[in-house]
PDB file of C-alpha atoms in Angstrom:
ATOM      1  CA  MET Z   1      27.254  20.843 -11.079  1.00  0.00           C
ATOM      2  CA  GLY Z   2      25.776  23.720 -13.044  1.00  0.00           C
ATOM      3  CA  ASP Z   3      22.047  24.285 -13.357  1.00  0.00           C
ATOM      4  CA  GLY Z   4      21.926  22.528 -16.732  1.00  0.00           C
ATOM      5  CA  SER Z   5      23.759  19.462 -15.548  1.00  0.00           C
ATOM      6  CA  SER Z   6      21.662  19.293 -12.344  1.00  0.00           C
ATOM      7  CA  ALA Z   7      18.464  19.411 -14.377  1.00  0.00           C
ATOM      8  CA  SER Z   8      19.861  16.793 -16.740  1.00  0.00           C
ATOM      9  CA  TYR Z   9      20.807  14.528 -13.826  1.00  0.00           C
ATOM     10  CA  ILE Z  10      17.361  14.865 -12.245  1.00  0.00           C
ATOM     11  CA  HIS Z  11      15.766  14.148 -15.627  1.00  0.00           C
ATOM     12  CA  MET Z  12      17.900  10.988 -15.941  1.00  0.00           C
ATOM     13  CA  VAL Z  13      16.866   9.842 -12.438  1.00  0.00           C
ATOM     14  CA  HIS Z  14      13.235  10.585 -13.355  1.00  0.00           C
ATOM     15  CA  HIS Z  15      13.605   8.437 -16.492  1.00  0.00           C
ATOM     16  CA  LEU Z  16      15.196   5.579 -14.513  1.00  0.00           C
ATOM     17  CA  ILE Z  17      12.401   5.721 -11.938  1.00  0.00           C
ATOM     18  CA  GLU Z  18       9.897   5.363 -14.787  1.00  0.00           C
ATOM     19  CA  LYS Z  19      11.791   2.242 -15.888  1.00  0.00           C
ATOM     20  CA  CYS Z  20      11.578   0.887 -12.332  1.00  0.00           C
ATOM     21  CA  ILE Z  21       7.829   1.509 -12.367  1.00  0.00           C
ATOM     22  CA  ILE Z  22       7.516  -0.380 -15.655  1.00  0.00           C
ATOM     23  CA  PHE Z  23       9.162  -3.320 -13.871  1.00  0.00           C
ATOM     24  CA  LYS Z  24       6.672  -2.902 -10.989  1.00  0.00           C
ATOM     25  CA  MET Z  25       9.336  -2.076  -8.419  1.00  0.00           C
ATOM     26  CA  SER Z  26       8.509  -0.462  -5.108  1.00  0.00           C
ATOM     27  CA  LYS Z  27      10.162   2.806  -4.142  1.00  0.00           C
ATOM     28  CA  GLU Z  28      12.612   0.883  -1.938  1.00  0.00           C
ATOM     29  CA  GLU Z  29      13.437  -1.626  -4.692  1.00  0.00           C
ATOM     30  CA  CYS Z  30      13.979   1.250  -7.115  1.00  0.00           C
ATOM     31  CA  MET Z  31      16.264   3.066  -4.673  1.00  0.00           C
ATOM     32  CA  GLU Z  32      18.324  -0.088  -4.144  1.00  0.00           C
ATOM     33  CA  THR Z  33      18.491  -0.902  -7.857  1.00  0.00           C
ATOM     34  CA  LEU Z  34      19.542   2.592  -8.914  1.00  0.00           C
ATOM     35  CA  SER Z  35      22.106   2.718  -6.125  1.00  0.00           C
ATOM     36  CA  ARG Z  36      23.595  -0.621  -7.111  1.00  0.00           C
ATOM     37  CA  HIS Z  37      23.471  -0.382 -10.910  1.00  0.00           C
ATOM     38  CA  ALA Z  38      23.499   3.349 -11.708  1.00  0.00           C
ATOM     39  CA  ASN Z  39      25.482   4.627  -8.711  1.00  0.00           C
ATOM     40  CA  ILE Z  40      22.656   7.015  -7.756  1.00  0.00           C
ATOM     41  CA  LYS Z  41      22.403   7.786  -4.057  1.00  0.00           C
ATOM     42  CA  PRO Z  42      19.151   6.502  -2.525  1.00  0.00           C
ATOM     43  CA  VAL Z  43      18.397   9.967  -1.124  1.00  0.00           C
ATOM     44  CA  ILE Z  44      18.401  11.365  -4.684  1.00  0.00           C
ATOM     45  CA  THR Z  45      16.076   8.626  -5.954  1.00  0.00           C
ATOM     46  CA  SER Z  46      13.804   9.099  -2.948  1.00  0.00           C
ATOM     47  CA  THR Z  47      13.649  12.875  -3.440  1.00  0.00           C
ATOM     48  CA  VAL Z  48      12.826  12.612  -7.148  1.00  0.00           C
ATOM     49  CA  TRP Z  49      10.269   9.837  -6.440  1.00  0.00           C
ATOM     50  CA  ASN Z  50       8.600  12.029  -3.779  1.00  0.00           C
ATOM     51  CA  GLU Z  51       8.362  14.951  -6.202  1.00  0.00           C
ATOM     52  CA  LEU Z  52       6.858  12.678  -8.857  1.00  0.00           C
ATOM     53  CA  GLU Z  53       4.303  11.488  -6.285  1.00  0.00           C
ATOM     54  CA  LYS Z  54       3.317  15.101  -5.552  1.00  0.00           C
ATOM     55  CA  GLU Z  55       2.916  15.897  -9.257  1.00  0.00           C
ATOM     56  CA  ASN Z  56       1.073  12.660 -10.106  1.00  0.00           C
ATOM     57  CA  LYS Z  57      -0.899  11.916  -6.964  1.00  0.00           C
ATOM     58  CA  GLU Z  58      -3.648   9.828  -8.596  1.00  0.00           C
ATOM     59  CA  PHE Z  59      -1.192   7.693 -10.545  1.00  0.00           C
ATOM     60  CA  PHE Z  60       0.917   6.898  -7.488  1.00  0.00           C
ATOM     61  CA  GLU Z  61      -2.154   6.111  -5.387  1.00  0.00           C
ATOM     62  CA  ALA Z  62      -3.248   3.586  -8.026  1.00  0.00           C
ATOM     63  CA  TYR Z  63       0.336   2.298  -8.311  1.00  0.00           C
ATOM     64  CA  ALA Z  64       0.568   1.793  -4.534  1.00  0.00           C
ATOM     65  CA  GLU Z  65      -2.730  -0.093  -4.618  1.00  0.00           C
ATOM     66  CA  SER Z  66      -1.500  -2.368  -7.414  1.00  0.00           C
ATOM     67  CA  GLN Z  67       1.767  -2.911  -5.502  1.00  0.00           C
ATOM     68  CA  ASN Z  68      -0.221  -4.033  -2.446  1.00  0.00           C
ATOM     69  CA  ASN Z  69      -2.322  -6.385  -4.561  1.00  0.00           C
ATOM     70  CA  ASP Z  70       0.781  -7.794  -6.267  1.00  0.00           C
ATOM     71  CA  ARG Z  71       2.471  -8.452  -2.909  1.00  0.00           C
ATOM     72  CA  HIS Z  72      -0.454 -10.589  -1.826  1.00  0.00           C
ATOM     73  CA  ASP Z  73      -0.158 -12.593  -5.043  1.00  0.00           C
ATOM     74  CA  ARG Z  74       3.646 -12.953  -4.986  1.00  0.00           C
ATOM     75  CA  MET Z  75       5.440 -15.803  -3.312  1.00  0.00           C
ATOM     76  CA  SER Z  76       8.317 -15.017  -1.014  1.00  0.00           C
ATOM     77  CA  GLU Z  77      11.836 -15.670  -2.254  1.00  0.00           C
ATOM     78  CA  GLN Z  78      12.029 -18.680   0.063  1.00  0.00           C
ATOM     79  CA  GLU Z  79       8.726 -20.067  -1.265  1.00  0.00           C
ATOM     80  CA  THR Z  80       9.933 -19.526  -4.830  1.00  0.00           C
ATOM     81  CA  SER Z  81      13.227 -21.322  -4.127  1.00  0.00           C
ATOM     82  CA  GLN Z  82      11.398 -24.239  -2.526  1.00  0.00           C
ATOM     83  CA  MET Z  83       9.040 -24.451  -5.505  1.00  0.00           C
ATOM     84  CA  ILE Z  84      11.947 -24.455  -7.968  1.00  0.00           C
ATOM     85  CA  ARG Z  85      13.809 -27.160  -6.000  1.00  0.00           C
ATOM     86  CA  LYS Z  86      10.655 -29.293  -5.905  1.00  0.00           C
ATOM     87  CA  LEU Z  87      10.056 -28.879  -9.644  1.00  0.00           C
ATOM     88  CA  ILE Z  88      13.656 -29.812 -10.389  1.00  0.00           C
ATOM     89  CA  SER Z  89      13.593 -32.864  -8.131  1.00  0.00           C
ATOM     90  CA  ASP Z  90      10.221 -33.985  -9.533  1.00  0.00           C
ATOM     91  CA  ASN Z  91      11.554 -33.799 -13.095  1.00  0.00           C
ATOM     92  CA  GLU Z  92      14.853 -35.561 -12.521  1.00  0.00           C
ATOM     93  CA  ASP Z  93      15.029 -39.099 -13.812  1.00  0.00           C
ATOM     94  CA  PRO Z  94      15.501 -41.734 -11.133  1.00  0.00           C
ATOM     95  CA  PRO Z  95      19.023 -43.218 -11.337  1.00  0.00           C
ATOM     96  CA  SER Z  96      17.729 -46.623 -12.500  1.00  0.00           C
ATOM     97  CA  SER Z  97      15.988 -45.167 -15.552  1.00  0.00           C
ATOM     98  CA  ARG Z  98      19.172 -43.479 -16.784  1.00  0.00           C
ATOM     99  CA  THR Z  99      20.916 -46.798 -17.400  1.00  0.00           C
ATOM    100  CA  SER Z 100      17.910 -48.872 -18.330  1.00  0.00           C
ATOM    101  CA  SER Z 101      16.895 -49.159 -21.950  1.00  0.00           C
ATOM    102  CA  SER Z 102      13.529 -50.749 -21.191  1.00  0.00           C
ATOM    103  CA  SER Z 103      11.648 -47.768 -22.575  1.00  0.00           C
ATOM    104  CA  SER Z 104      13.266 -48.195 -25.983  1.00  0.00           C
ATOM    105  CA  ARG Z 105      12.338 -51.896 -26.281  1.00  0.00           C
ATOM    106  CA  ASN Z 106       8.717 -51.145 -27.064  1.00  0.00           C
ATOM    107  CA  ILE Z 107       9.511 -48.714 -29.852  1.00  0.00           C
ATOM    108  CA  ARG Z 108       9.141 -50.209 -33.300  1.00  0.00           C
ATOM    109  CA  PRO Z 109      10.006 -48.495 -36.554  1.00  0.00           C
ATOM    110  CA  THR Z 110       7.061 -47.507 -38.707  1.00  0.00           C
ATOM    111  CA  THR Z 111       6.964 -48.568 -42.333  1.00  0.00           C
TER     112      THR Z 111
END
C-alpha cells in the first residue's frame, strides 16, 4: 500500500469505528463486527481506536462511563431470550380457543 492508500484505509476504519460508536458498541464489539463484516483485522481496529482515544480523551472517558452504565441496564442474551420466549408463550392462544367460536356468539351487528 502506498501512503495515500494507507491513509485512506485508516480514514475508512476511523469512519467505521464512528459508526460502531453511534450503535453504542464497545471496542471489542467493534473489533469483532469490523472483522466479520468489513474484513478488517482486529489489530487494525484496535490500533485506530487507541489513537482516537489518545486524541479525544474526554470523549472516550465519557463514552466508557456510558458503556458501563448501559451494561448495568442491559439484560444478558440469555435473559433476553427467556423474556422473548415467555412473551410468546403468554400471547399464544390456548388450543381450545382456536377451534371455539364462543367469542363470536356475543357479537351483534350494529344498525
